[in-house]
Structure formats: structure tokens, C-alpha cells
Amino acid sequence: MSEKLVLIDGHSILNRAFFGIPDLTNSEGLHTNAVYGFLNIMFKILEEEQPDYLTVAFDVSEPTFRHKMFAEYKGTRKPMAAELKQQVPLMKEMLRAMGVTIVEKGGYEADDLLGTIAKRSEAAGVEVAVVSGDRDLLQLATDHIKIRIPKTKRTGTEIEDYNAKEVLEKYQVTPTEFIDVKALMGDTSDNIPGVPGIGEKTATAIIAKYGSIENAYAHVDELKPPRASTNLKEHYDMAQMSKTLATIDIDADIAYKLADAHLEQVSDLYTEEAYLLCKRLEFKNLLGRFSVEAPKNTAEEHFKKIEKAQEAEAFFASLRGKACGFYVVPQEETHDAHTEADGQMNLFGSFAMQNSGEEAGQQETAGSCHIPDFLGLAVACGEEEICYVEASEALPCRKIRELFAGSAAASYATLDLKPQLKELGMLEKKCLGTISEENLFDNTIAAYLLNPIKNEYPYEDIAKDYAGLMILSRKDLIEKLTYEKAAEKKPEEFLKCVCYMAYVAYKTREPLEKELADTGMEALFREIEMPLVFTLADMEKEGIIASGEALKEYGDKLAVRIDELERKIYEEAGEEFNINSPKQLGVILFEKLSLPNGKKTKTGYSTAADVLDRLAPDYPIVADILEYRQLTKLKSTYADGLVNYIAEDGRIHTSFNQTITATGRLSSTEPNLQNIPMRIELGRLIRKAFLPKSGFVFVDADYSQIELRVLAHLSGDEKLIEAYRNAQDIHRTTASQVFHIPFDEVTDLQRRNAKAVNFGIVYGISSFGLSQDLSITKKEAAEYIERYFETYPKIKGYLDGLVAEAKEKGYVTTMFGRRRPIPELSSSNFMQRSFGERIAMNSPIQGTAADIIKIAMNRVHDRLLAEGLKSRLILTVHDELLVETAVEEEQEVRKILAEEMHGAAQLSVMLEIDVHAGSDWYQAK
DNA sequence: TCTATTTTT
DNA sequence: CGAGCAAAAATAGAT
């Protein structure tokens, strides 16, 4: 049997895959769909053909030889989309990693290389399969050269095969004649002019009869449609030139040795390099093919459960001096807890009791009189030393904690430390025996800093990204069961799951530390984020009193007015409908009542506030709807919503998430206490339900325009810095400087405009956005921005610099080294790219402000404890800190807030704060 | 589970 | 030329 060669048209197949597969992006933001699709097509073909040789040909992106001859006809091809372009080098990297022979040569198109190699190989007695999306290749078809054209259909990829026979059947001409057909009909995408007035039908008919354009010209007067006859006569030179253009060079000057392209078997492509690259690109289902070559995960075989006290003692003793990873397996899980009866309440309730005990000896007594707080502790300190120590009556939590505390390991790594601090009883203290803030390492936070745009940081992702391990996820193992239920129903899977937590922490600590060092984020991690874990744990435990009665009363008041509005709206609409359904509302307003065109649409009419605002003055029903919306929002989300989060201790314990935002800000969930109403008076009243405990007051401090000050510092703009040095109303000063008028003569409108511009600048302004904000024309807005940049030239330079830097490096950084990758900047989509540009301008500013308040939080938190005060930091809202303050400590707390917030960073402008005290959150703000 | 809307900084 | 502002979370409705 003769040998077989598979030849792939690289760009053509990559292009086909790019358009055939929906956009895929890995977590680095690299587009990967074309590479993925290419590999799928390639593997499908290889499995079918089982060839002895494999080669991929690429074009080099300079004008090709054939086209250079007729320079006037080149250049109408559209430039390649950026998302595809960036995948070309990636594809080549992948093929190289697989050891696939790549041919490319300046001056030749892939067609020519394919043609040459195919013909030479055929001459050497080899069967050839040419894979391309391009029908031009059909001219190469013979009995031994098969052209394979993949088509992506709903049912998957189907491949059309053409030997000489199939070409003749389908196109009524031989492969060689196919060139002449193309020369007559032309091809705009290939810049082949053809003969005007001759399309596919006519061309095929002519060539089928005469065999070539030369012979057709010899019988030109006999040609069937008279139009073809005259046109060919007139444009014969064009036809000849087209033929040259359409002919694939089968004698290209290349050194190609078939032997170099040898492929013993398909699995030879599954190399380790290719495996690692597939992992990086997150081709999860391709990875299965690599099973033979995949780094074998043997750790799993050593997972072990310890139930006996003696065994546990020996195990913990073996930790001494070693690096370890651990995981405290919680009994209840805060996640989803409030949906299941009142799990969360019990959890926090037990903390309240635990911490009401005496300060001294708490470590000893905590938990001793309760059921164990945690289920067990998984610890890993080597490839074969991975144990889950299960809590039981014979081996109570207290004992496990004690042994762990005395283990004297060199370092302690874990995924998601914060909840575990609570389980270990490390609230308000930074060490537990030999475990301390200094030797703890939170892998999840490290992974977040290294790539803050991921949605989640589960252990299997961290294992894959930083240790090259492919392991089963929690979901794979125990699905949605809680740990407690899993321990009972799926003990083996449970053991794997918790041991993996510890093992992954152990295994990835070093790589994560190294990456943090390589990216300059060591200090950010050690000095800001790790201490913050302790600060936040304490704040969450503390919580804030919310009065259920006050909320109820407030909600009842809203209900009265909501009823009233509802009736009125139904009357005005002439029927009852669900006002909260944008769909139904849209139909009522814009169809039934035919109000002026429902402007914005995506999946119907927009009923957003800015649309309704414009209609409200003229239509009472719209004004009522707006009020109704406002009130139902207040009632459902705040009045009714918050009550559900009040724990047994009468307080709301929000969760502050440290690994959610792309910029470095914190987020608050269950409930979100960072969007409690403020702007509208009626909503603001909700803050009256948040109270300090008896004998305490609230002291609230917020940074004044921290982002604008950060901008002044980072840009170094003297005029803006000077404006802040004058310590006057900054928006008025801006108006005065931008409009060149004396400070005292600035009108309220001018000040308002200046304020909007100041805000807009921080968000990465566009004239469109500002025009929306101020309801002015885009042109006017553009003028404001221009004048602003004229006034503060360095700001313009700074913002442009940020975008340029982001485009070059792919990310931006804050003053403290925090990174934000911006994959959107490489998008070919205008909207996506503009979005990327705004992100580039906003992130360093928002992120630096976030860094600063985090520093301030740690300092305030630590100092309240260090000074032995009773007052506690309980809330943060981006630029604001709230301290529940013992009445007699108010002056000291004010001083601490002022000093620590002020001193959190040294900028070229002062970091000013406003401090207020009050007997509820409304008054304190 | 996704979309539209609203709330905050 | 385009189409719509930075960062979040919760709710109710629709699918």
C-alpha cells in the first residue's frame, strides 16, 4: 500500500474555524476559537486518514509573487480581524509544540506551497489529501490528490472530498480546466478580474465545450451568448492575465523533504508542550486526548483519613518545619445558607456566644461546650502526606485546633482563608500558636491578584493554572451537597474534595509566590491584602444592628403609597397589568397608549428611567410609574429584603468579598450594604434603621473626592494639584479655571457642569457619555472636554499614556502595583475596544483609591485593637469607614480615623476626610 | 439561568 | 461610519 500525506492549508482552515466557532476566550483574555476549531478539524482528518506524513502551509503576509506581477489588482482584501490575527502565532506555536512540519516562504501563497508539495509527492508515489476551505485548490485534484473541504454544519463538521472524478461530476470540467473557468468568471475575493459579463454558468459552459480560454478564443465567434463572444474578444488580455493569477504554482522554489514531515501515529502529536499549551488555552475537552502524556496525579492515592487521636498527634508533629497546605472543613456553609431555613443565623449566633466569653482563655474554652464548629481539618505537607483529620467525640475540634496550633510548620497555605479564621477562632487576633499572619498564605487571593478578571477561583482552576494539575472539581465530586451531607453520603468523594483543597494550597503556594514576585505584587499581597483578610473577618463577625421594627414600619408606609399609585396607574392605563414587567409596561405605554416612540430597544421597548424621565412631564402615568418603581425598589430590596438578613444577635453580618472586582474594590453581599440609598431623601431614611449598640455612637469618615485627588497625583498636573492646595470647592475651582472666570462669579450651572466633567474624566470620558449626563449635545460636551484638557494638559497626557501602555502591555497598574488585564483592547469591535480604553483610564484611578482605603482599614482596625478600645470598625463603602464607637471613645476614634485615613498614602495633594458622628447611620453620614 | 432595572461609590 | 460611559448586587419577570 502506498504512503499517505495530509497537507493542510493553514490560513484557510484557521479562517474557517474562526467563523465557524463562536468566540472563545481563555481567562487571560486570549481569543482561542480559531485554534480550537483548527485542531478539531485536523484531528478528525488525521483519524480518518491515518497518514504517514503531515504538513501545514501558511502564507507569509507580504505581497505574493503571482499578485506582485499585477500590482494594480492587489489590495482590496479586507484586513484580518484582530481576534483572528492574534491566533495565527498561537496556532503556529501549537503546531510546533506538536512537532508538525510547517512550511511558509516569502513570495509564495500557501496555495503554491501546497500545489508544489502535492505534485512532488504524487510523483514520488504518495497519496495526498489537501485540506482547505478554498475551492481554488480543486485544480490540483487528480486520482492521487484528493482535495478535502470541511464544512461546518449544524450536525458537526462534514467534509467534501474531491478527486479528479468528483470535480468533473460537480463542475462539468476537469481540474485543469477549472483554472480557465475561474479565469473567465473572475473572483473578487482573490482579486482575479475575469471577463466582464461572464459568470459561473457561462464560464463553465464555455470551458466544458472548448477546454481552455485559448481554444475558446480560437472559436470566439461561435460562443453562445453573444455577450460572452464580444466581451471575450474585447477583454482577452484580461482573461489571459486572470488565468496566470488563478494558476497555482506547482514548481515553487522550496526545499521540502517529505521524510521530515513523517508522523508515526496520531498520538505522537500529544506532546507535553502541546498539553501545556492546550491547558493554557483552556481546551478542556482536548486535554482528554493527552491522557497518556498528562502529568500523572499520584497525590490522590495518598489521601488518608485520620480518626484516632494518637495518629493525629503523630501527623501534626510531622509538620514541624515543613511547608503545608490546609483546609478547615466547615460544618455549615455561609454560601447559600440563608436560603436554607436559618443556617446563617445559627452560625453567627454561635459566634456571638463564643466571643462573649472572656478574652483570656477563649482559645481553650471556645467550642468546648458546643458541638464542634468544624467537621475536620485537611492538611498536606508533601506529595504523600495528605490527611483529613476528622473531628469526633474522641477527637474533638478543640483538640485538633490545639495540635494544629502547635504544629510549627514553616508556612501555612490555604484557599479562602477568611471563613477559616472564624472556624479556627482567630478573630481579633493574628496568631494561633505557631500559626500567624506572617506565615499564612491565601492562595485564592494570590490567584485573584494575578488575574482579577476571573469570576471564580475554585481549587481545580488554581491547580491547573499554577501547578499544571488536572483534577476533579468539587462539583464533579460531590455536586451540590454540603460538606456535612457529602461526608455522610459520599465519603470517598468528600475525602478527595477536602484533601484536594489542602493539597492544592500546598502545591501552588510556591508558584503563586514566585508569580507575585515576578509581577511586582509581593508587597501588595503581604502588606495590604493578607492583613485585610483579618480586618474583614472581624468586621463581618461584628456586623451592624438593624432594627427589624423600624424596617417593618418603613415598609408599611411605603406599601400605602404603592397601593395608591398602583390603582392610579391601572386607571390611567385602562387595565391591570404587571407594572414591574418591562415587557408588559412597554406594550401598555408604547402600543396601547402610543406614547412617543419607545426609543431604545434590544428585546422590546426600553422603559429605563432616562427614557421615562423625558416623557414624565407630559404624561402623568409615566411620572406615577417612576415613583412606583422607586418605592417598590425601596420596599422589596431594602425594607423587606434587609429584614431577612438580621441574625439572632439583631445584627446584619454582610460578607465582604475580596476577590470579585476587576479593579481591587471590595464587594458586599448577602446583603449588599454598599448600595443602601443615599441620594434620594425617602430612601436615605432607611439608614435610620441602622443603629449602634447601647452606649455607643456611629462615627463615619469618608474621603473627599479621593479618585479625583488620586488623578491629580498620578497625572502630576500642576494646575489641578494647585486647585486642591487652595482647599476651595473643587468643582467651582474647576469651573473657574476651565471657563476663565473669577471663582466668585461661577454660576451654579457652570459648577454643575464642571462637576460632571470631573466625574466623567475619572470614568474615562466620552463626549457621548457627558452629553447624556448633562442633557446637552454631543458637540457641546466635546467642547467642555476639550477645554478641560486644555486647562489640565497633563491629565490628557496621563490618560492617553494609560491607554497606550495598556495596548502595549495588555494591562494597567495602580500606584501600589495592582494589575488589571484588558483583553478588550485587542478587539476589532469598536464598542469593545472603546470599552477597553475607558477601563484603561478608570482602573488605575479606581484601583489606587481602593488600595488606599484598604490600607486605611487595616490601620484603623489594628489601632482600635492595639489601643484596647471597645470601638470597632464595622463597615466600609468604597471611600467611607463606619466605626461603632463607645461614647467615651468618640474623640479618640475621630483622631484615629483622621490620622490613619489621612496617612494611608502620601500624595502630592492632601487626602482630606469628612467625619461625622450620630446615633444612627442616617445622622452619621 | 438570563435580562432589565435600580441602588450605591 | 459605528453606539454608548467606571465598579458592583438584588429583585422580579421571562425563558
PDB file of N, CA, C and O in Angstrom, chain A residues 476-478 489-498:
ATOM      1  N   ASP A 476     -17.744  18.139  40.416  1.00  0.00           N
ATOM      2  CA  ASP A 476     -17.598  16.787  39.864  1.00  0.00           C
ATOM      3  C   ASP A 476     -17.730  15.739  40.953  1.00  0.00           C
ATOM      4  O   ASP A 476     -18.284  14.663  40.746  1.00  0.00           O
ATOM      5  N   LEU A 477     -17.163  16.046  42.113  1.00  0.00           N
ATOM      6  CA  LEU A 477     -17.079  15.047  43.180  1.00  0.00           C
ATOM      7  C   LEU A 477     -18.357  14.927  43.995  1.00  0.00           C
ATOM      8  O   LEU A 477     -18.893  13.836  44.174  1.00  0.00           O
ATOM      9  N   ILE A 478     -18.810  16.054  44.528  1.00  0.00           N
ATOM     10  CA  ILE A 478     -19.948  15.962  45.462  1.00  0.00           C
ATOM     11  C   ILE A 478     -21.136  16.799  45.025  1.00  0.00           C
ATOM     12  O   ILE A 478     -22.060  17.044  45.802  1.00  0.00           O
ATOM     13  N   LYS A 489     -22.919  10.805  52.779  1.00  0.00           N
ATOM     14  CA  LYS A 489     -23.431  10.055  51.630  1.00  0.00           C
ATOM     15  C   LYS A 489     -22.369   9.642  50.619  1.00  0.00           C
ATOM     16  O   LYS A 489     -22.537   8.653  49.913  1.00  0.00           O
ATOM     17  N   LYS A 490     -21.331  10.456  50.500  1.00  0.00           N
ATOM     18  CA  LYS A 490     -20.277  10.133  49.517  1.00  0.00           C
ATOM     19  C   LYS A 490     -18.920  10.289  50.183  1.00  0.00           C
ATOM     20  O   LYS A 490     -18.134  11.173  49.809  1.00  0.00           O
ATOM     21  N   PRO A 491     -18.611   9.432  51.145  1.00  0.00           N
ATOM     22  CA  PRO A 491     -17.403   9.638  51.951  1.00  0.00           C
ATOM     23  C   PRO A 491     -16.114   9.667  51.126  1.00  0.00           C
ATOM     24  O   PRO A 491     -15.229  10.484  51.397  1.00  0.00           O
ATOM     25  N   GLU A 492     -16.022   8.843  50.104  1.00  0.00           N
ATOM     26  CA  GLU A 492     -14.783   8.833  49.311  1.00  0.00           C
ATOM     27  C   GLU A 492     -14.589  10.131  48.549  1.00  0.00           C
ATOM     28  O   GLU A 492     -13.501  10.710  48.544  1.00  0.00           O
ATOM     29  N   GLU A 493     -15.685  10.570  47.926  1.00  0.00           N
ATOM     30  CA  GLU A 493     -15.602  11.818  47.166  1.00  0.00           C
ATOM     31  C   GLU A 493     -15.355  13.007  48.087  1.00  0.00           C
ATOM     32  O   GLU A 493     -14.608  13.918  47.755  1.00  0.00           O
ATOM     33  N   PHE A 494     -15.995  12.955  49.238  1.00  0.00           N
ATOM     34  CA  PHE A 494     -15.795  14.022  50.224  1.00  0.00           C
ATOM     35  C   PHE A 494     -14.332  14.107  50.620  1.00  0.00           C
ATOM     36  O   PHE A 494     -13.750  15.190  50.676  1.00  0.00           O
ATOM     37  N   LEU A 495     -13.728  12.946  50.888  1.00  0.00           N
ATOM     38  CA  LEU A 495     -12.316  12.918  51.282  1.00  0.00           C
ATOM     39  C   LEU A 495     -11.448  13.540  50.193  1.00  0.00           C
ATOM     40  O   LEU A 495     -10.573  14.363  50.462  1.00  0.00           O
ATOM     41  N   LYS A 496     -11.711  13.165  48.950  1.00  0.00           N
ATOM     42  CA  LYS A 496     -10.936  13.730  47.838  1.00  0.00           C
ATOM     43  C   LYS A 496     -11.079  15.244  47.790  1.00  0.00           C
ATOM     44  O   LYS A 496     -10.114  15.980  47.648  1.00  0.00           O
ATOM     45  N   CYS A 497     -12.314  15.671  47.920  1.00  0.00           N
ATOM     46  CA  CYS A 497     -12.619  17.090  47.791  1.00  0.00           C
ATOM     47  C   CYS A 497     -11.868  17.924  48.833  1.00  0.00           C
ATOM     48  O   CYS A 497     -11.196  18.894  48.503  1.00  0.00           O
ATOM     49  N   VAL A 498     -11.925  17.527  50.081  1.00  0.00           N
ATOM     50  CA  VAL A 498     -11.281  18.336  51.131  1.00  0.00           C
ATOM     51  C   VAL A 498      -9.773  18.168  51.103  1.00  0.00           C
ATOM     52  O   VAL A 498      -9.027  19.115  51.395  1.00  0.00           O
TER      53      VAL A 498
END
